[in-house]
XYZ file of C-alpha atoms in Angstrom:
309
model
C 107.824 127.087 79.438
C 104.566 129.155 79.030
C 101.326 129.388 81.067
C 97.929 129.470 79.426
C 94.694 130.499 80.979
C 93.871 133.615 83.065
C 94.148 131.972 86.434
C 97.654 131.774 87.885
C 98.919 128.185 87.998
C 100.240 126.719 91.276
C 103.899 127.672 91.533
C 106.807 127.663 93.789
C 110.550 128.254 93.787
C 113.062 125.392 93.171
C 112.851 122.892 95.900
C 109.307 123.814 96.949
C 106.772 121.010 97.634
C 105.003 121.216 94.170
C 105.315 117.502 93.212
C 107.009 115.771 90.328
C 105.924 114.013 87.162
C 107.735 111.265 85.327
C 107.525 110.718 81.643
C 109.226 109.043 78.739
C 110.448 110.584 75.531
C 112.328 108.788 72.818
C 114.609 106.174 74.423
C 114.856 107.850 77.843
C 112.872 108.573 80.880
C 112.611 112.007 82.797
C 111.339 113.623 85.839
C 110.251 117.233 86.297
C 108.970 119.461 88.981
C 105.299 120.523 88.471
C 106.206 124.298 88.546
C 106.868 127.169 86.266
C 110.557 127.251 85.194
C 111.377 123.636 85.899
C 113.734 121.699 83.699
C 113.359 117.913 83.048
C 115.973 115.603 84.796
C 117.159 112.931 82.460
C 116.919 109.816 84.612
C 118.290 107.516 82.057
C 121.568 109.456 81.925
C 122.059 108.558 85.619
C 121.322 104.770 85.233
C 124.356 103.811 83.202
C 127.295 105.549 81.523
C 128.503 105.004 77.961
C 126.608 102.947 75.370
C 122.952 102.652 76.288
C 119.749 100.867 75.176
C 116.281 102.245 75.650
C 114.432 102.996 78.839
C 110.606 103.458 78.590
C 107.270 103.404 80.403
C 108.398 104.892 83.582
C 106.004 104.976 86.513
C 106.060 106.104 90.206
C 104.838 104.273 93.275
C 101.626 105.750 94.984
C 103.770 108.031 97.352
C 106.631 108.603 94.895
C 109.343 106.542 96.634
C 110.050 104.019 93.785
C 110.456 104.031 90.084
C 109.434 101.115 87.893
C 110.279 101.179 84.259
C 110.987 99.123 81.122
C 114.733 98.864 79.997
C 117.240 97.340 77.801
C 119.929 98.155 80.226
C 121.197 96.663 83.530
C 121.932 93.313 82.016
C 118.716 92.976 80.118
C 119.096 91.030 76.775
C 115.586 91.338 75.431
C 115.229 95.104 75.567
C 111.992 95.052 77.390
C 112.963 94.080 80.946
C 111.127 95.092 84.088
C 113.273 97.275 86.456
C 112.719 99.179 89.743
C 114.766 101.800 91.608
C 114.532 103.881 94.690
C 113.829 107.505 93.898
C 116.457 108.399 96.490
C 119.055 106.208 94.932
C 118.730 105.654 91.099
C 122.149 103.991 91.125
C 120.485 101.041 92.963
C 118.204 100.194 90.021
C 117.809 96.471 89.502
C 116.014 94.164 87.157
C 113.009 92.266 88.671
C 114.194 88.620 88.304
C 112.102 85.566 88.979
C 114.187 82.404 89.300
C 117.197 84.410 88.058
C 115.390 85.359 84.854
C 114.325 89.031 84.153
C 110.630 89.639 83.465
C 109.585 90.735 79.906
C 106.999 93.469 80.368
C 104.967 92.798 77.131
C 105.455 96.558 76.246
C 103.022 97.796 78.854
C 103.683 100.138 81.798
C 103.894 98.479 85.255
C 103.281 99.460 88.768
C 105.264 99.211 91.995
C 104.419 99.785 95.750
C 106.154 102.229 97.912
C 108.260 99.588 99.627
C 109.530 98.034 96.293
C 108.369 94.737 97.328
C 105.310 94.317 95.020
C 105.266 94.779 91.259
C 102.220 94.454 89.037
C 102.893 93.954 85.221
C 101.326 92.773 81.965
C 102.509 89.754 80.100
C 101.560 87.158 77.596
C 101.201 83.438 78.244
C 97.973 83.574 80.269
C 94.323 82.765 79.404
C 93.927 86.006 77.619
C 95.846 87.898 74.766
C 97.518 89.889 77.729
C 97.109 89.483 81.502
C 98.207 91.229 84.653
C 100.490 89.458 87.158
C 101.911 90.276 90.541
C 105.295 89.344 92.032
C 106.538 90.008 95.460
C 110.030 90.324 97.060
C 109.646 88.056 99.972
C 113.175 88.628 101.246
C 114.606 85.483 99.375
C 113.853 86.941 95.951
C 110.841 87.620 93.743
C 107.988 85.096 93.895
C 106.480 83.240 90.928
C 104.027 85.663 89.318
C 100.498 85.323 90.447
C 97.837 85.727 87.715
C 95.392 88.510 88.580
C 93.129 88.711 85.555
C 92.079 85.071 85.212
C 88.386 86.093 85.509
C 88.604 89.159 83.266
C 85.735 89.173 80.609
C 88.214 90.904 78.147
C 91.070 89.664 75.936
C 93.465 92.566 76.742
C 94.360 93.587 80.428
C 97.317 95.882 80.940
C 98.382 99.336 82.115
C 98.028 98.805 85.939
C 97.741 101.773 88.488
C 98.006 100.863 92.229
C 95.941 102.131 95.012
C 97.601 104.096 97.836
C 97.553 100.994 100.146
C 98.638 98.668 97.225
C 95.587 96.555 97.861
C 93.960 97.073 94.440
C 94.862 98.016 90.976
C 92.975 99.755 88.233
C 93.871 98.758 84.715
C 92.868 98.908 81.018
C 90.671 96.085 79.842
C 88.965 95.510 76.557
C 88.437 93.397 73.576
C 91.182 94.882 71.451
C 94.723 95.987 72.049
C 96.075 99.346 73.033
C 92.652 100.715 74.613
C 91.034 100.272 71.153
C 87.362 99.937 70.454
C 85.399 98.812 73.518
C 88.225 99.704 75.917
C 87.109 99.880 79.474
C 88.547 100.285 83.005
C 88.612 97.281 85.302
C 89.751 96.712 88.927
C 91.221 93.726 90.811
C 92.823 93.053 94.148
C 96.561 92.515 94.133
C 95.846 89.020 95.423
C 93.769 88.267 92.466
C 90.397 88.752 94.242
C 87.410 91.037 93.593
C 87.904 91.539 89.863
C 85.306 93.861 88.426
C 84.457 96.174 85.507
C 84.517 99.880 86.867
C 83.292 101.718 83.792
C 82.760 101.078 80.039
C 82.010 103.094 76.966
C 78.380 102.143 77.603
C 78.419 104.490 80.663
C 79.010 107.632 78.556
C 76.724 110.433 79.558
C 73.497 110.915 77.825
C 73.944 113.058 74.777
C 77.565 111.650 73.947
C 77.727 111.334 70.122
C 80.956 109.428 70.056
C 81.355 106.968 72.954
C 84.928 105.874 72.378
C 87.339 103.750 74.698
C 88.564 104.586 78.089
C 92.032 104.048 79.501
C 94.994 105.231 81.781
C 92.851 105.249 85.005
C 94.367 106.354 88.315
C 93.077 106.546 91.864
C 92.517 109.902 93.544
C 91.511 109.067 96.937
C 88.052 107.328 96.533
C 87.659 108.859 92.913
C 88.889 107.472 89.706
C 90.488 109.839 87.111
C 90.807 108.474 83.597
C 90.864 109.472 79.899
C 87.887 108.878 77.797
C 87.248 109.372 74.022
C 83.838 110.724 74.532
C 83.310 113.460 71.928
C 86.966 113.995 71.968
C 89.887 112.901 74.167
C 89.320 114.318 77.702
C 90.110 113.649 81.254
C 87.132 112.661 83.367
C 86.455 112.009 87.037
C 84.093 109.227 88.545
C 83.376 109.333 92.320
C 81.060 110.534 95.033
C 79.931 113.457 92.990
C 79.093 111.238 90.027
C 80.624 111.220 86.570
C 81.981 114.429 85.073
C 84.754 115.777 82.699
C 87.560 117.927 84.145
C 86.083 121.335 83.451
C 88.706 123.047 81.324
C 87.014 121.530 78.241
C 90.416 120.662 76.626
C 90.406 118.226 73.763
C 93.244 115.795 73.034
C 94.026 115.558 76.703
C 95.492 112.097 77.703
C 97.085 109.729 80.215
C 96.433 111.591 83.497
C 98.003 111.253 86.940
C 97.340 113.038 90.180
C 99.836 115.098 92.129
C 99.985 115.021 95.930
C 98.236 118.466 96.118
C 95.345 117.280 93.886
C 96.469 118.824 90.609
C 96.265 116.640 87.573
C 99.059 116.142 85.175
C 98.216 115.004 81.562
C 99.829 114.364 78.112
C 98.302 117.288 75.993
C 98.409 117.810 72.278
C 95.818 120.595 71.952
C 97.632 123.807 72.991
C 96.830 126.804 70.734
C 99.794 127.486 68.636
C 101.385 124.039 69.019
C 102.328 123.536 65.483
C 105.152 121.069 66.123
C 102.767 118.137 66.882
C 104.524 117.437 70.143
C 102.951 115.860 72.999
C 103.404 118.239 75.871
C 102.969 118.016 79.704
C 100.164 119.896 81.216
C 99.381 120.386 84.872
C 95.950 121.767 85.983
C 93.947 122.196 89.150
C 91.651 119.314 90.196
C 88.790 121.160 88.496
C 90.652 121.779 85.332
C 91.385 125.440 85.982
C 94.746 127.169 86.058
C 96.383 124.994 83.352
C 100.097 125.182 83.207
C 101.923 124.051 80.124
C 105.375 122.565 80.535
C 106.539 123.124 76.972
C 109.513 120.733 76.520
C 112.047 120.468 73.775
C 111.070 117.003 73.042
C 107.851 114.948 72.301
C 106.381 112.966 75.188
C 105.670 109.374 74.605
C 101.890 108.972 75.331
C 102.162 105.798 77.404
C 101.275 107.237 80.876
C 102.771 109.611 83.452
C 103.745 109.021 87.012
C 103.044 111.586 89.834
C 104.587 111.985 93.295
C 106.083 114.283 95.826
């Protein structure tokens, strides 16, 4: 691992409360402490022994008590089943089944609440090309999915991120797939109410020469932290202080999440000297200072990170 920048990055010995970040690489999912000297923990290796299918698109619940991920294991026959697990007991991982059938995640990351009783996921079969749905464990099994994005003005709705109280969800919304041209950020209640468009490329600051798409938004208290392709790919914040880029000026900075201490983790491809082309994990202060590069021996899949204690 290597640090960049002249300001020391937040640090701590093994076991200190510096937070964790989850990510995917290849066909496995991982967790790593957000500190100098940390080594990634292969979560997939603990799920099942022997021959394995892929695990992908891991996310954490708002307070970091539950994992949600896509898997071809645990009895999944399609290779893209939705699964959850307690962070404290990965061996208790289970597929989310509605009426006995596992949910296909339509190749988009999902979100889970801290109690493991609410899951928001993207799927086909609704009024749009892709829609968000919510299912709840009511004690007797998972309920029939409730369509959340019926009123969305966009054809593509995916990549959900839950608020701390699990009452609302931010998500990618746009006219094209994979946060392409016109990609925006929307929000909806987890009961399907209050759907609205939060920010679009048209909201780019004056003077922006390339107002590209937005995606991977997460809550940071009352603020929203997201990636925008506005004169390069950078992390931005929208909140009480207005709209502003995270100040380190880094380009090719993607898919943020916010650690409990306020630091921001991102998938980064722009480190000086990174000739391998690998997507690396960067952790920086809330204002973009003190960047810490966690230089891993693998390429991160740029489909989102999860942050938690």
